[in-house]
Amino acid sequence: MEKYKKRSWAEPYKIKVVEPIKMTTRTEREKALMEAGYNTFLLKSEDVYIDLLTDSGTNAMSDNQWAGMMLGDEAYAGSKNYYHLEENVQKYYGYKYLVPTHQGRGAENIISKILIKPGMFVPGNMYFTTTRLHQELAGGTFVDVIIDEAHDPVNLHPFKGNVDIDKFDALVKKVGADKIPYITIGVTVNMAGGQPVSMANLREVRSYCEKHGVRVVFDATRAVENAYFIKVREKGYEKKSIAEILHEMCSYSDACTMSGKKDCLVNIGGFLALNERDVFEEARNMVVVYEGLHTYGGLAGRDMEAMARGIEESVQWDHIRARIGQVEYVGEKLSALGIPIVVPVGGHAVFLDAKAFLPHLKQIEFPAQTLAAELYLESGIRSMERGIVSAGRSKETGDHYYPKLELVRLTFPRRVYTQAHCDVTVEAVDEVFDRRKSIKGLKMVYEPKYLRFFQARFEKL
Ligand code: PM9
């Protein structure tokens, strides 16, 4: 780890095309925020100055990817870009079979429908919003088996995404392995703060699952970022390349769902990749119902080409070091100012700890939603709530879940913002921090049934 810390790095690219962004006045932002019901998802992008809502589909593509876009083979069936994508998924992720989808949730829908039967249980290392919803819609019940450290924002465990084998084993003993179609392992764990899973833990889960006949399905959305953390934090991996680590990680799973909009450096795209022939046959049949023919899965040929090329770029050391280095830079600056964040800093975002930032607000006054709104008001910077609103309601009781983590995510799109944008962001958060005691909470006035965080509306208390 020390070896890489000694020297500073610079972005391993130079800027060829620019997209102007504009700064709004506070009065304009007040109006925009009211119209958006205090939900940053409902703001117009043109009213945003620095957009840290998500790293999903917001990546800057390289000249090589744009060149590939011109080589899109838009045949309905058998596009050559599909075969290029298949080749790179096999080469870098190591799975045998590929089913492209329009984005990650398309793959989640298909795998959930195939493998989950009503009454089954699906363990996972912390929930993810769309993943859990598809599991529930298929009749399953999600069970959190992540280690306790993941729920503690200040615990410095280097692999807070790890599965707690005892929790997993307790579930297997309680319901029986035949009621568990698979375990989902997020690498990295988004809702815990972009926290990685160690190779040792992946190996251990794999061997447990082999013994009990339970499949392992990765959510590989940010698996390259996970590979980075293994390289710099786990003994024995210092000298391995990111590609080697990624390949080994995936070898401990049977399948993965992928939102290509993150690691794969594209604006749209995803896939389901598998090793079991019969499950693949079913998925290939089902994709034509929900996404499109099995050689395009809802994507244009050019999108598949961009993703195939993005995969190659994503595993380059210079890329991933700068990508995560940028996030770490912001995290370190915020910590130095005494601003409460989730530590260690994760792969794709810095997560502000809204409970510690606004301790005078009850969780039902939506501290993270409030803080995201205040940051926008202060600076035009858009972030995302990852707390009680994102957690939704229990499907059994209908009550809100009250997650231990009540966070605001400052998410960094890949290759998009400069260090100056990072500095401005830190200053803006600090200004909100200075006036935190005067900030009042919110009440929810509109709540959609599914994935409420996208469209819920709020008013000031
Ligand atoms: N993640 C994110 O901003 C997109 C919007 S929030 C639903 O973090 C994981 C770990 C994700 C993810 C999306 C998906 C779904 C699956 N797993 O958005 O459908 O972070 O491509 O992927 C978002 P799609």
Short mmCIF file of C-alpha atoms and ligand atoms in Angstrom, two decimals:
data_model
loop_
_atom_site.label_atom_id
_atom_site.label_comp_id
_atom_site.label_asym_id
_atom_site.label_seq_id
_atom_site.Cartn_x
_atom_site.Cartn_y
_atom_site.Cartn_z
CA MET A 1 0.00 0.00 0.00
CA GLU A 2 2.77 2.42 1.05
CA LYS A 3 4.46 1.95 -2.30
CA TYR A 4 1.57 3.59 -4.14
CA LYS A 5 1.00 6.31 -1.57
CA LYS A 6 4.48 7.85 -1.85
CA ARG A 7 4.05 9.35 -5.30
CA SER A 8 1.18 11.54 -6.45
CA TRP A 9 -0.62 10.59 -9.57
CA ALA A 10 -2.38 12.62 -12.22
CA GLU A 11 -5.34 11.64 -14.35
CA PRO A 12 -4.06 9.21 -17.02
CA TYR A 13 -5.79 11.11 -19.83
CA LYS A 14 -6.13 14.60 -21.25
CA ILE A 15 -9.36 16.38 -22.10
CA LYS A 16 -10.43 16.50 -25.75
CA VAL A 17 -14.10 17.50 -25.58
CA VAL A 18 -15.72 19.66 -22.93
CA GLU A 19 -19.31 20.04 -21.83
CA PRO A 20 -20.02 23.42 -20.25
CA ILE A 21 -21.74 23.46 -16.89
CA LYS A 22 -23.39 26.47 -15.31
CA MET A 23 -23.65 27.84 -11.82
CA THR A 24 -27.12 28.88 -10.66
CA THR A 25 -28.06 31.51 -8.07
CA ARG A 26 -29.37 30.54 -4.66
CA THR A 27 -32.82 31.88 -5.59
CA GLU A 28 -32.87 29.70 -8.71
CA ARG A 29 -31.84 26.68 -6.69
CA GLU A 30 -34.49 27.33 -4.03
CA LYS A 31 -37.13 27.28 -6.76
CA ALA A 32 -35.69 24.20 -8.47
CA LEU A 33 -35.50 22.30 -5.18
CA MET A 34 -39.10 23.13 -4.24
CA GLU A 35 -40.28 22.03 -7.67
CA ALA A 36 -38.32 18.80 -7.22
CA GLY A 37 -40.01 18.08 -3.88
CA TYR A 38 -36.61 18.16 -2.13
CA ASN A 39 -35.59 15.04 -4.05
CA THR A 40 -32.32 15.41 -5.99
CA PHE A 41 -33.52 12.73 -8.46
CA LEU A 42 -36.26 15.13 -9.55
CA LEU A 43 -33.96 18.07 -10.33
CA LYS A 44 -33.30 18.95 -13.93
CA SER A 45 -29.71 18.23 -14.87
CA GLU A 46 -29.34 21.72 -16.33
CA ASP A 47 -29.95 23.15 -12.85
CA VAL A 48 -27.01 21.17 -11.42
CA TYR A 49 -23.46 22.51 -11.18
CA ILE A 50 -21.39 19.46 -10.14
CA ASP A 51 -23.36 16.26 -10.55
CA LEU A 52 -22.40 13.68 -7.92
CA LEU A 53 -25.77 11.92 -7.96
CA THR A 54 -24.34 8.71 -9.33
CA ASP A 55 -21.49 7.03 -11.17
CA SER A 56 -24.07 5.08 -13.17
CA GLY A 57 -23.95 5.77 -16.89
CA THR A 58 -22.29 9.13 -16.23
CA ASN A 59 -18.80 8.01 -17.29
CA ALA A 60 -16.73 9.83 -19.91
CA MET A 61 -15.92 7.43 -22.72
CA SER A 62 -12.47 7.35 -24.30
CA ASP A 63 -11.65 8.22 -27.92
CA ASN A 64 -11.17 4.48 -28.44
CA GLN A 65 -14.70 3.79 -27.21
CA TRP A 66 -16.18 6.57 -29.37
CA ALA A 67 -14.32 5.17 -32.36
CA GLY A 68 -15.87 1.80 -31.55
CA MET A 69 -19.33 3.42 -31.57
CA MET A 70 -18.80 4.08 -35.29
CA LEU A 71 -18.23 0.38 -35.79
CA GLY A 72 -21.64 -0.57 -34.48
CA ASP A 73 -23.04 -3.54 -36.36
CA GLU A 74 -26.75 -2.86 -36.02
CA ALA A 75 -27.95 -6.17 -37.42
CA TYR A 76 -30.96 -7.49 -35.52
CA ALA A 77 -29.30 -10.84 -34.99
CA GLY A 78 -25.68 -11.91 -34.53
CA SER A 79 -24.05 -8.46 -34.36
CA LYS A 80 -20.27 -8.70 -34.40
CA ASN A 81 -20.18 -6.33 -31.42
CA TYR A 82 -22.03 -8.98 -29.40
CA TYR A 83 -19.23 -11.44 -30.14
CA HIS A 84 -16.60 -8.89 -29.15
CA LEU A 85 -18.41 -8.29 -25.88
CA GLU A 86 -18.75 -12.03 -25.29
CA GLU A 87 -15.03 -12.47 -25.91
CA ASN A 88 -14.11 -9.78 -23.36
CA VAL A 89 -16.56 -10.98 -20.72
CA GLN A 90 -15.04 -14.45 -21.07
CA LYS A 91 -11.51 -13.10 -21.04
CA TYR A 92 -11.74 -10.67 -18.14
CA TYR A 93 -14.61 -11.99 -16.00
CA GLY A 94 -14.12 -15.64 -16.93
CA TYR A 95 -17.75 -16.74 -17.32
CA LYS A 96 -18.68 -19.08 -20.16
CA TYR A 97 -21.98 -17.63 -21.30
CA LEU A 98 -23.22 -14.10 -21.88
CA VAL A 99 -26.73 -12.63 -22.01
CA PRO A 100 -26.62 -8.88 -22.69
CA THR A 101 -29.23 -6.65 -21.02
CA HIS A 102 -30.07 -2.97 -21.25
CA GLN A 103 -28.64 -2.40 -17.75
CA GLY A 104 -28.06 -4.18 -14.44
CA ARG A 105 -31.66 -4.51 -13.31
CA GLY A 106 -32.53 -6.27 -16.57
CA ALA A 107 -30.09 -9.02 -15.59
CA GLU A 108 -31.42 -9.04 -12.01
CA ASN A 109 -34.96 -9.52 -13.29
CA ILE A 110 -33.97 -12.52 -15.41
CA ILE A 111 -31.85 -14.37 -12.84
CA SER A 112 -34.43 -13.75 -10.08
CA LYS A 113 -37.29 -15.04 -12.22
CA ILE A 114 -35.35 -18.17 -13.18
CA LEU A 115 -33.89 -19.21 -9.85
CA ILE A 116 -36.19 -17.87 -7.11
CA LYS A 117 -39.46 -19.64 -6.30
CA PRO A 118 -42.05 -18.18 -3.88
CA GLY A 119 -41.07 -18.88 -0.27
CA MET A 120 -37.33 -18.99 -0.95
CA PHE A 121 -34.67 -16.92 0.84
CA VAL A 122 -31.83 -15.02 -0.80
CA PRO A 123 -28.93 -14.07 1.45
CA GLY A 124 -26.71 -11.18 0.45
CA ASN A 125 -23.96 -8.92 1.80
CA MET A 126 -26.33 -5.99 2.45
CA TYR A 127 -29.27 -5.18 0.27
CA PHE A 128 -29.17 -3.22 -2.94
CA THR A 129 -32.39 -1.45 -3.94
CA THR A 130 -33.08 -2.95 -7.39
CA THR A 131 -31.55 -6.35 -6.55
CA ARG A 132 -33.73 -6.86 -3.48
CA LEU A 133 -36.85 -5.64 -5.28
CA HIS A 134 -36.43 -8.19 -8.09
CA GLN A 135 -35.82 -10.92 -5.52
CA GLU A 136 -39.02 -9.91 -3.70
CA LEU A 137 -41.06 -9.63 -6.89
CA ALA A 138 -40.02 -13.21 -7.70
CA GLY A 139 -41.40 -14.30 -4.29
CA GLY A 140 -38.14 -14.43 -2.36
CA THR A 141 -37.10 -12.88 0.95
CA PHE A 142 -33.78 -11.09 1.20
CA VAL A 143 -31.63 -11.85 4.28
CA ASP A 144 -28.66 -9.65 5.18
CA VAL A 145 -25.55 -11.71 5.99
CA ILE A 146 -22.90 -9.01 5.87
CA ILE A 147 -20.45 -8.66 8.78
CA ASP A 148 -21.60 -6.31 11.59
CA GLU A 149 -18.70 -3.93 10.91
CA ALA A 150 -20.39 -2.90 7.63
CA HIS A 151 -23.21 -1.21 9.54
CA ASP A 152 -20.80 0.95 11.53
CA PRO A 153 -19.62 4.04 9.63
CA VAL A 154 -16.45 4.49 11.69
CA ASN A 155 -15.24 0.90 11.86
CA LEU A 156 -11.96 0.65 9.95
CA HIS A 157 -12.23 -3.00 8.84
CA PRO A 158 -10.45 -3.14 5.44
CA PHE A 159 -13.09 -5.45 3.93
CA LYS A 160 -16.40 -4.28 5.32
CA GLY A 161 -18.21 -6.00 2.46
CA ASN A 162 -17.33 -9.49 3.74
CA VAL A 163 -20.01 -12.12 4.25
CA ASP A 164 -20.45 -13.30 7.83
CA ILE A 165 -20.31 -17.08 7.40
CA ASP A 166 -21.97 -17.64 10.79
CA LYS A 167 -24.99 -15.54 9.78
CA PHE A 168 -25.15 -17.38 6.45
CA ASP A 169 -24.84 -20.74 8.19
CA ALA A 170 -27.59 -19.81 10.66
CA LEU A 171 -29.93 -19.13 7.73
CA VAL A 172 -29.02 -22.41 6.02
CA LYS A 173 -29.71 -24.27 9.29
CA LYS A 174 -33.00 -22.43 9.83
CA VAL A 175 -34.61 -22.73 6.39
CA GLY A 176 -32.58 -25.48 4.68
CA ALA A 177 -30.21 -25.12 1.73
CA ASP A 178 -32.94 -26.24 -0.70
CA LYS A 179 -34.80 -22.99 0.07
CA ILE A 180 -31.75 -20.90 -0.88
CA PRO A 181 -31.28 -20.70 -4.65
CA TYR A 182 -28.15 -18.58 -4.36
CA ILE A 183 -26.29 -16.02 -2.31
CA THR A 184 -25.78 -12.60 -3.90
CA ILE A 185 -22.39 -11.07 -3.24
CA GLY A 186 -21.96 -7.43 -4.09
CA VAL A 187 -18.36 -6.64 -5.00
CA THR A 188 -18.08 -3.85 -3.85
CA VAL A 189 -21.03 -3.16 -1.51
CA ASN A 190 -22.69 0.04 -2.62
CA MET A 191 -24.99 0.66 0.36
CA ALA A 192 -22.21 0.04 2.89
CA GLY A 193 -20.15 2.83 1.33
CA GLY A 194 -18.54 1.11 -1.66
CA GLN A 195 -16.80 -1.37 0.64
CA PRO A 196 -14.87 -4.35 -0.77
CA VAL A 197 -14.94 -8.09 -0.10
CA SER A 198 -11.63 -9.88 0.46
CA MET A 199 -10.47 -12.75 -1.72
CA ALA A 200 -10.15 -14.91 1.41
CA ASN A 201 -13.82 -14.30 2.19
CA LEU A 202 -14.91 -15.06 -1.39
CA ARG A 203 -12.96 -18.31 -1.24
CA GLU A 204 -14.51 -19.21 2.10
CA VAL A 205 -18.06 -18.50 0.91
CA ARG A 206 -17.41 -20.55 -2.21
CA SER A 207 -16.24 -23.56 -0.29
CA TYR A 208 -19.22 -23.29 2.11
CA CYS A 209 -21.62 -23.06 -0.83
CA GLU A 210 -20.07 -26.07 -2.57
CA LYS A 211 -20.59 -28.09 0.59
CA HIS A 212 -24.25 -27.09 0.86
CA GLY A 213 -25.20 -26.92 -2.81
CA VAL A 214 -25.93 -23.17 -2.91
CA ARG A 215 -25.01 -21.10 -5.96
CA VAL A 216 -22.94 -17.92 -5.73
CA VAL A 217 -24.13 -15.00 -7.86
CA PHE A 218 -22.01 -11.86 -7.89
CA ASP A 219 -23.31 -8.39 -8.35
CA ALA A 220 -20.19 -7.52 -10.34
CA THR A 221 -21.20 -3.91 -10.96
CA ARG A 222 -18.04 -2.55 -9.32
CA ALA A 223 -15.92 -5.72 -9.28
CA VAL A 224 -12.91 -3.94 -10.80
CA GLU A 225 -12.98 -1.48 -7.91
CA ASN A 226 -13.09 -4.46 -5.55
CA ALA A 227 -10.06 -5.92 -7.32
CA TYR A 228 -8.19 -2.65 -6.69
CA PHE A 229 -8.81 -2.92 -2.94
CA ILE A 230 -7.66 -6.55 -2.90
CA LYS A 231 -4.45 -5.53 -4.64
CA VAL A 232 -3.63 -2.74 -2.20
CA ARG A 233 -4.98 -4.28 1.00
CA GLU A 234 -4.77 -8.07 0.86
CA LYS A 235 -1.55 -9.96 1.47
CA GLY A 236 -0.33 -11.96 -1.50
CA TYR A 237 -2.02 -9.83 -4.17
CA GLU A 238 0.37 -6.85 -4.30
CA LYS A 239 2.08 -8.09 -7.44
CA LYS A 240 -0.98 -9.42 -9.28
CA SER A 241 -2.59 -7.38 -12.02
CA ILE A 242 -6.15 -6.07 -11.65
CA ALA A 243 -7.17 -8.41 -14.50
CA GLU A 244 -5.74 -11.44 -12.69
CA ILE A 245 -7.46 -10.51 -9.45
CA LEU A 246 -10.79 -9.91 -11.20
CA HIS A 247 -10.56 -13.28 -12.90
CA GLU A 248 -9.81 -15.06 -9.66
CA MET A 249 -12.66 -13.29 -7.85
CA CYS A 250 -15.18 -14.37 -10.48
CA SER A 251 -13.88 -17.95 -10.39
CA TYR A 252 -15.53 -18.24 -6.96
CA SER A 253 -19.00 -17.61 -8.42
CA ASP A 254 -21.44 -19.33 -10.77
CA ALA A 255 -22.85 -16.24 -12.41
CA CYS A 256 -22.94 -12.48 -12.20
CA THR A 257 -25.31 -9.64 -12.88
CA MET A 258 -23.63 -6.53 -14.19
CA SER A 259 -24.54 -2.90 -14.56
CA GLY A 260 -22.03 -1.94 -17.24
CA LYS A 261 -22.86 1.70 -16.53
CA LYS A 262 -20.30 1.68 -13.71
CA ASP A 263 -17.04 -0.27 -14.07
CA CYS A 264 -17.42 -0.87 -17.82
CA LEU A 265 -17.12 2.87 -18.53
CA VAL A 266 -20.24 3.25 -20.68
CA ASN A 267 -23.43 5.28 -20.57
CA ILE A 268 -25.78 2.34 -20.97
CA GLY A 269 -25.54 -1.45 -20.89
CA GLY A 270 -25.36 -4.50 -18.69
CA PHE A 271 -25.27 -8.26 -18.78
CA LEU A 272 -25.89 -11.53 -17.08
CA ALA A 273 -22.94 -13.92 -17.33
CA LEU A 274 -23.12 -17.55 -16.31
CA ASN A 275 -21.31 -20.88 -16.21
CA GLU A 276 -24.26 -23.31 -16.06
CA ARG A 277 -25.49 -24.29 -19.50
CA ASP A 278 -29.11 -25.01 -18.52
CA VAL A 279 -29.56 -21.75 -16.58
CA PHE A 280 -28.00 -19.92 -19.52
CA GLU A 281 -30.46 -21.56 -21.95
CA GLU A 282 -33.35 -20.37 -19.80
CA ALA A 283 -31.92 -16.87 -19.48
CA ARG A 284 -31.31 -16.68 -23.23
CA ASN A 285 -34.93 -17.60 -23.76
CA MET A 286 -36.24 -15.15 -21.18
CA VAL A 287 -34.19 -12.19 -22.40
CA VAL A 288 -36.21 -12.14 -25.62
CA VAL A 289 -39.36 -11.50 -23.53
CA TYR A 290 -38.03 -8.60 -21.47
CA GLU A 291 -35.04 -7.06 -23.23
CA GLY A 292 -34.55 -8.06 -26.86
CA LEU A 293 -32.92 -10.80 -28.90
CA HIS A 294 -30.17 -12.71 -27.07
CA THR A 295 -27.44 -11.10 -29.18
CA TYR A 296 -28.40 -7.54 -28.25
CA GLY A 297 -30.51 -7.62 -25.06
CA GLY A 298 -31.92 -4.13 -25.48
CA LEU A 299 -28.65 -2.55 -26.59
CA ALA A 300 -27.54 -1.11 -29.91
CA GLY A 301 -24.53 -2.82 -31.49
CA ARG A 302 -22.50 0.34 -30.85
CA ASP A 303 -23.35 0.20 -27.12
CA MET A 304 -22.02 -3.35 -26.93
CA GLU A 305 -18.84 -2.29 -28.71
CA ALA A 306 -18.31 0.58 -26.27
CA MET A 307 -18.79 -1.82 -23.37
CA ALA A 308 -16.39 -4.41 -24.82
CA ARG A 309 -13.73 -1.72 -25.15
CA GLY A 310 -14.60 -0.20 -21.76
CA ILE A 311 -13.97 -3.54 -20.05
CA GLU A 312 -10.41 -3.58 -21.41
CA GLU A 313 -9.79 -0.02 -20.22
CA SER A 314 -11.34 -0.61 -16.81
CA VAL A 315 -8.71 -3.12 -15.69
CA GLN A 316 -5.74 -0.86 -16.50
CA TRP A 317 -3.86 0.03 -13.33
CA ASP A 318 -3.44 3.71 -14.26
CA HIS A 319 -7.17 4.02 -14.73
CA ILE A 320 -8.33 2.35 -11.55
CA ARG A 321 -5.69 3.96 -9.38
CA ALA A 322 -6.72 7.44 -10.54
CA ARG A 323 -10.42 6.60 -10.30
CA ILE A 324 -10.28 5.49 -6.69
CA GLY A 325 -7.52 7.98 -5.89
CA GLN A 326 -9.89 10.81 -6.72
CA VAL A 327 -12.53 9.49 -4.33
CA GLU A 328 -9.90 9.01 -1.61
CA TYR A 329 -8.68 12.58 -2.13
CA VAL A 330 -12.12 13.99 -1.37
CA GLY A 331 -12.58 11.64 1.58
CA GLU A 332 -9.28 12.63 3.14
CA LYS A 333 -10.01 16.36 2.77
CA LEU A 334 -13.44 16.02 4.35
CA SER A 335 -12.06 13.94 7.22
CA ALA A 336 -9.36 16.53 7.85
CA LEU A 337 -12.13 19.12 8.34
CA GLY A 338 -13.81 16.89 10.92
CA ILE A 339 -16.77 16.12 8.68
CA PRO A 340 -18.25 12.69 9.49
CA ILE A 341 -17.91 10.23 6.62
CA VAL A 342 -17.91 6.46 6.21
CA VAL A 343 -14.39 5.08 6.63
CA PRO A 344 -12.42 3.56 5.07
CA VAL A 345 -13.38 5.59 1.99
CA GLY A 346 -14.98 3.28 -0.59
CA GLY A 347 -14.51 2.84 -4.31
CA HIS A 348 -17.05 4.97 -6.07
CA ALA A 349 -18.12 7.60 -3.59
CA VAL A 350 -17.58 9.42 -0.35
CA PHE A 351 -20.53 8.84 1.96
CA LEU A 352 -21.40 11.57 4.46
CA ASP A 353 -22.72 10.21 7.74
CA ALA A 354 -25.96 12.20 7.99
CA LYS A 355 -26.80 10.90 11.49
CA ALA A 356 -23.57 12.37 12.82
CA PHE A 357 -23.79 15.47 10.61
CA LEU A 358 -27.34 16.33 11.72
CA PRO A 359 -27.65 14.60 15.13
CA HIS A 360 -30.64 16.77 16.11
CA LEU A 361 -32.83 15.17 13.40
CA LYS A 362 -34.72 11.92 14.04
CA GLN A 363 -34.35 9.30 11.31
CA ILE A 364 -37.99 9.79 10.36
CA GLU A 365 -37.17 13.44 9.62
CA PHE A 366 -34.97 12.09 6.81
CA PRO A 367 -31.53 13.47 7.75
CA ALA A 368 -29.78 12.22 4.60
CA GLN A 369 -32.52 13.46 2.28
CA THR A 370 -32.34 16.80 4.11
CA LEU A 371 -28.56 17.00 3.85
CA ALA A 372 -28.58 16.22 0.11
CA ALA A 373 -31.14 19.01 -0.38
CA GLU A 374 -29.11 21.47 1.70
CA LEU A 375 -25.92 20.72 -0.21
CA TYR A 376 -27.70 21.42 -3.47
CA LEU A 377 -29.10 24.65 -2.06
CA GLU A 378 -25.69 25.75 -0.85
CA SER A 379 -23.71 24.98 -3.96
CA GLY A 380 -25.64 23.43 -6.86
CA ILE A 381 -23.88 20.12 -6.15
CA ARG A 382 -26.17 17.13 -6.52
CA SER A 383 -25.75 14.07 -4.28
CA MET A 384 -27.95 11.11 -3.38
CA GLU A 385 -29.72 9.92 -0.24
CA ARG A 386 -28.73 6.41 0.89
CA GLY A 387 -30.65 5.98 4.12
CA ILE A 388 -34.21 5.44 5.28
CA VAL A 389 -35.78 6.60 1.99
CA SER A 390 -33.65 4.22 -0.10
CA ALA A 391 -34.25 1.37 2.36
CA GLY A 392 -38.02 1.44 1.75
CA ARG A 393 -40.53 -0.63 3.70
CA SER A 394 -40.64 -4.19 4.96
CA LYS A 395 -42.76 -6.32 2.66
CA GLU A 396 -44.11 -8.19 5.72
CA THR A 397 -45.07 -5.35 8.08
CA GLY A 398 -45.25 -2.39 5.71
CA ASP A 399 -43.16 -0.34 8.18
CA HIS A 400 -40.17 1.73 7.15
CA TYR A 401 -36.87 -0.06 7.46
CA TYR A 402 -34.63 1.98 9.77
CA PRO A 403 -31.12 1.25 8.44
CA LYS A 404 -28.20 1.90 10.77
CA LEU A 405 -26.48 3.77 7.96
CA GLU A 406 -28.12 7.09 7.07
CA LEU A 407 -25.84 8.44 4.36
CA VAL A 408 -25.47 11.02 1.63
CA ARG A 409 -23.46 9.76 -1.29
CA LEU A 410 -21.07 12.04 -3.18
CA THR A 411 -20.58 9.76 -6.17
CA PHE A 412 -17.81 10.34 -8.65
CA PRO A 413 -18.46 9.67 -12.32
CA ARG A 414 -15.40 8.09 -13.94
CA ARG A 415 -13.03 10.42 -15.82
CA VAL A 416 -15.43 13.38 -15.61
CA TYR A 417 -14.41 15.86 -12.92
CA THR A 418 -11.09 17.47 -12.06
CA GLN A 419 -9.37 18.04 -8.76
CA ALA A 420 -10.72 21.60 -8.76
CA HIS A 421 -14.27 20.22 -8.83
CA CYS A 422 -13.27 18.04 -5.89
CA ASP A 423 -11.96 21.03 -3.94
CA VAL A 424 -15.13 23.02 -4.59
CA THR A 425 -17.18 20.07 -3.39
CA VAL A 426 -15.23 19.82 -0.15
CA GLU A 427 -15.67 23.56 0.48
CA ALA A 428 -19.41 23.34 -0.16
CA VAL A 429 -19.88 20.45 2.26
CA ASP A 430 -17.88 22.37 4.85
CA GLU A 431 -20.13 25.39 4.47
CA VAL A 432 -23.21 23.26 5.11
CA PHE A 433 -21.38 21.71 8.08
CA ASP A 434 -20.81 25.17 9.57
CA ARG A 435 -24.54 25.90 9.66
CA ARG A 436 -25.70 22.35 10.42
CA LYS A 437 -27.39 23.21 13.74
CA SER A 438 -29.94 25.45 12.03
CA ILE A 439 -31.03 22.80 9.48
CA LYS A 440 -34.57 21.47 9.79
CA GLY A 441 -35.78 18.08 8.57
CA LEU A 442 -38.34 16.98 5.98
CA LYS A 443 -41.61 15.09 5.83
CA MET A 444 -42.55 12.74 2.99
CA VAL A 445 -45.67 13.89 1.15
CA TYR A 446 -45.66 11.46 -1.79
CA GLU A 447 -44.40 7.89 -1.73
CA PRO A 448 -44.40 5.66 -4.81
CA LYS A 449 -44.79 1.92 -4.33
CA TYR A 450 -41.50 0.72 -5.85
CA LEU A 451 -37.99 2.13 -5.31
CA ARG A 452 -39.48 5.18 -3.64
CA PHE A 453 -36.22 7.13 -3.44
CA PHE A 454 -36.35 7.86 -7.16
CA GLN A 455 -39.68 9.72 -7.11
CA ALA A 456 -40.73 10.47 -3.52
CA ARG A 457 -41.56 14.09 -2.69
CA PHE A 458 -40.90 15.97 0.53
CA GLU A 459 -41.72 19.25 2.26
CA LYS A 460 -39.80 21.20 4.89
CA LEU A 461 -40.90 20.55 8.44
N1 PM9 B 1 -26.76 1.64 -9.06
C1 PM9 B 1 -26.33 3.82 -8.34
O1 PM9 B 1 -26.47 5.04 -8.49
C2 PM9 B 1 -28.06 3.44 -10.16
C3 PM9 B 1 -29.21 4.12 -9.52
S1 PM9 B 1 -29.75 3.59 -7.92
C4 PM9 B 1 -30.71 2.18 -8.33
O2 PM9 B 1 -25.57 3.34 -7.48
C5 PM9 B 1 -25.58 -2.22 -7.90
C6 PM9 B 1 -24.57 -2.49 -6.85
C7 PM9 B 1 -25.85 -0.94 -8.33
C8 PM9 B 1 -26.84 -0.71 -9.33
C9 PM9 B 1 -27.21 0.58 -9.72
C10 PM9 B 1 -27.51 -1.85 -9.85
C11 PM9 B 1 -28.56 -1.70 -10.89
C12 PM9 B 1 -27.21 -3.09 -9.38
N2 PM9 B 1 -26.26 -3.25 -8.42
O3 PM9 B 1 -28.89 0.86 -12.60
O4 PM9 B 1 -30.03 -1.15 -13.46
O5 PM9 B 1 -25.15 0.06 -7.80
O6 PM9 B 1 -27.81 -0.55 -14.35
O7 PM9 B 1 -27.99 -1.38 -12.09
C13 PM9 B 1 -27.05 2.92 -9.21
P1 PM9 B 1 -28.73 -0.49 -13.19
#
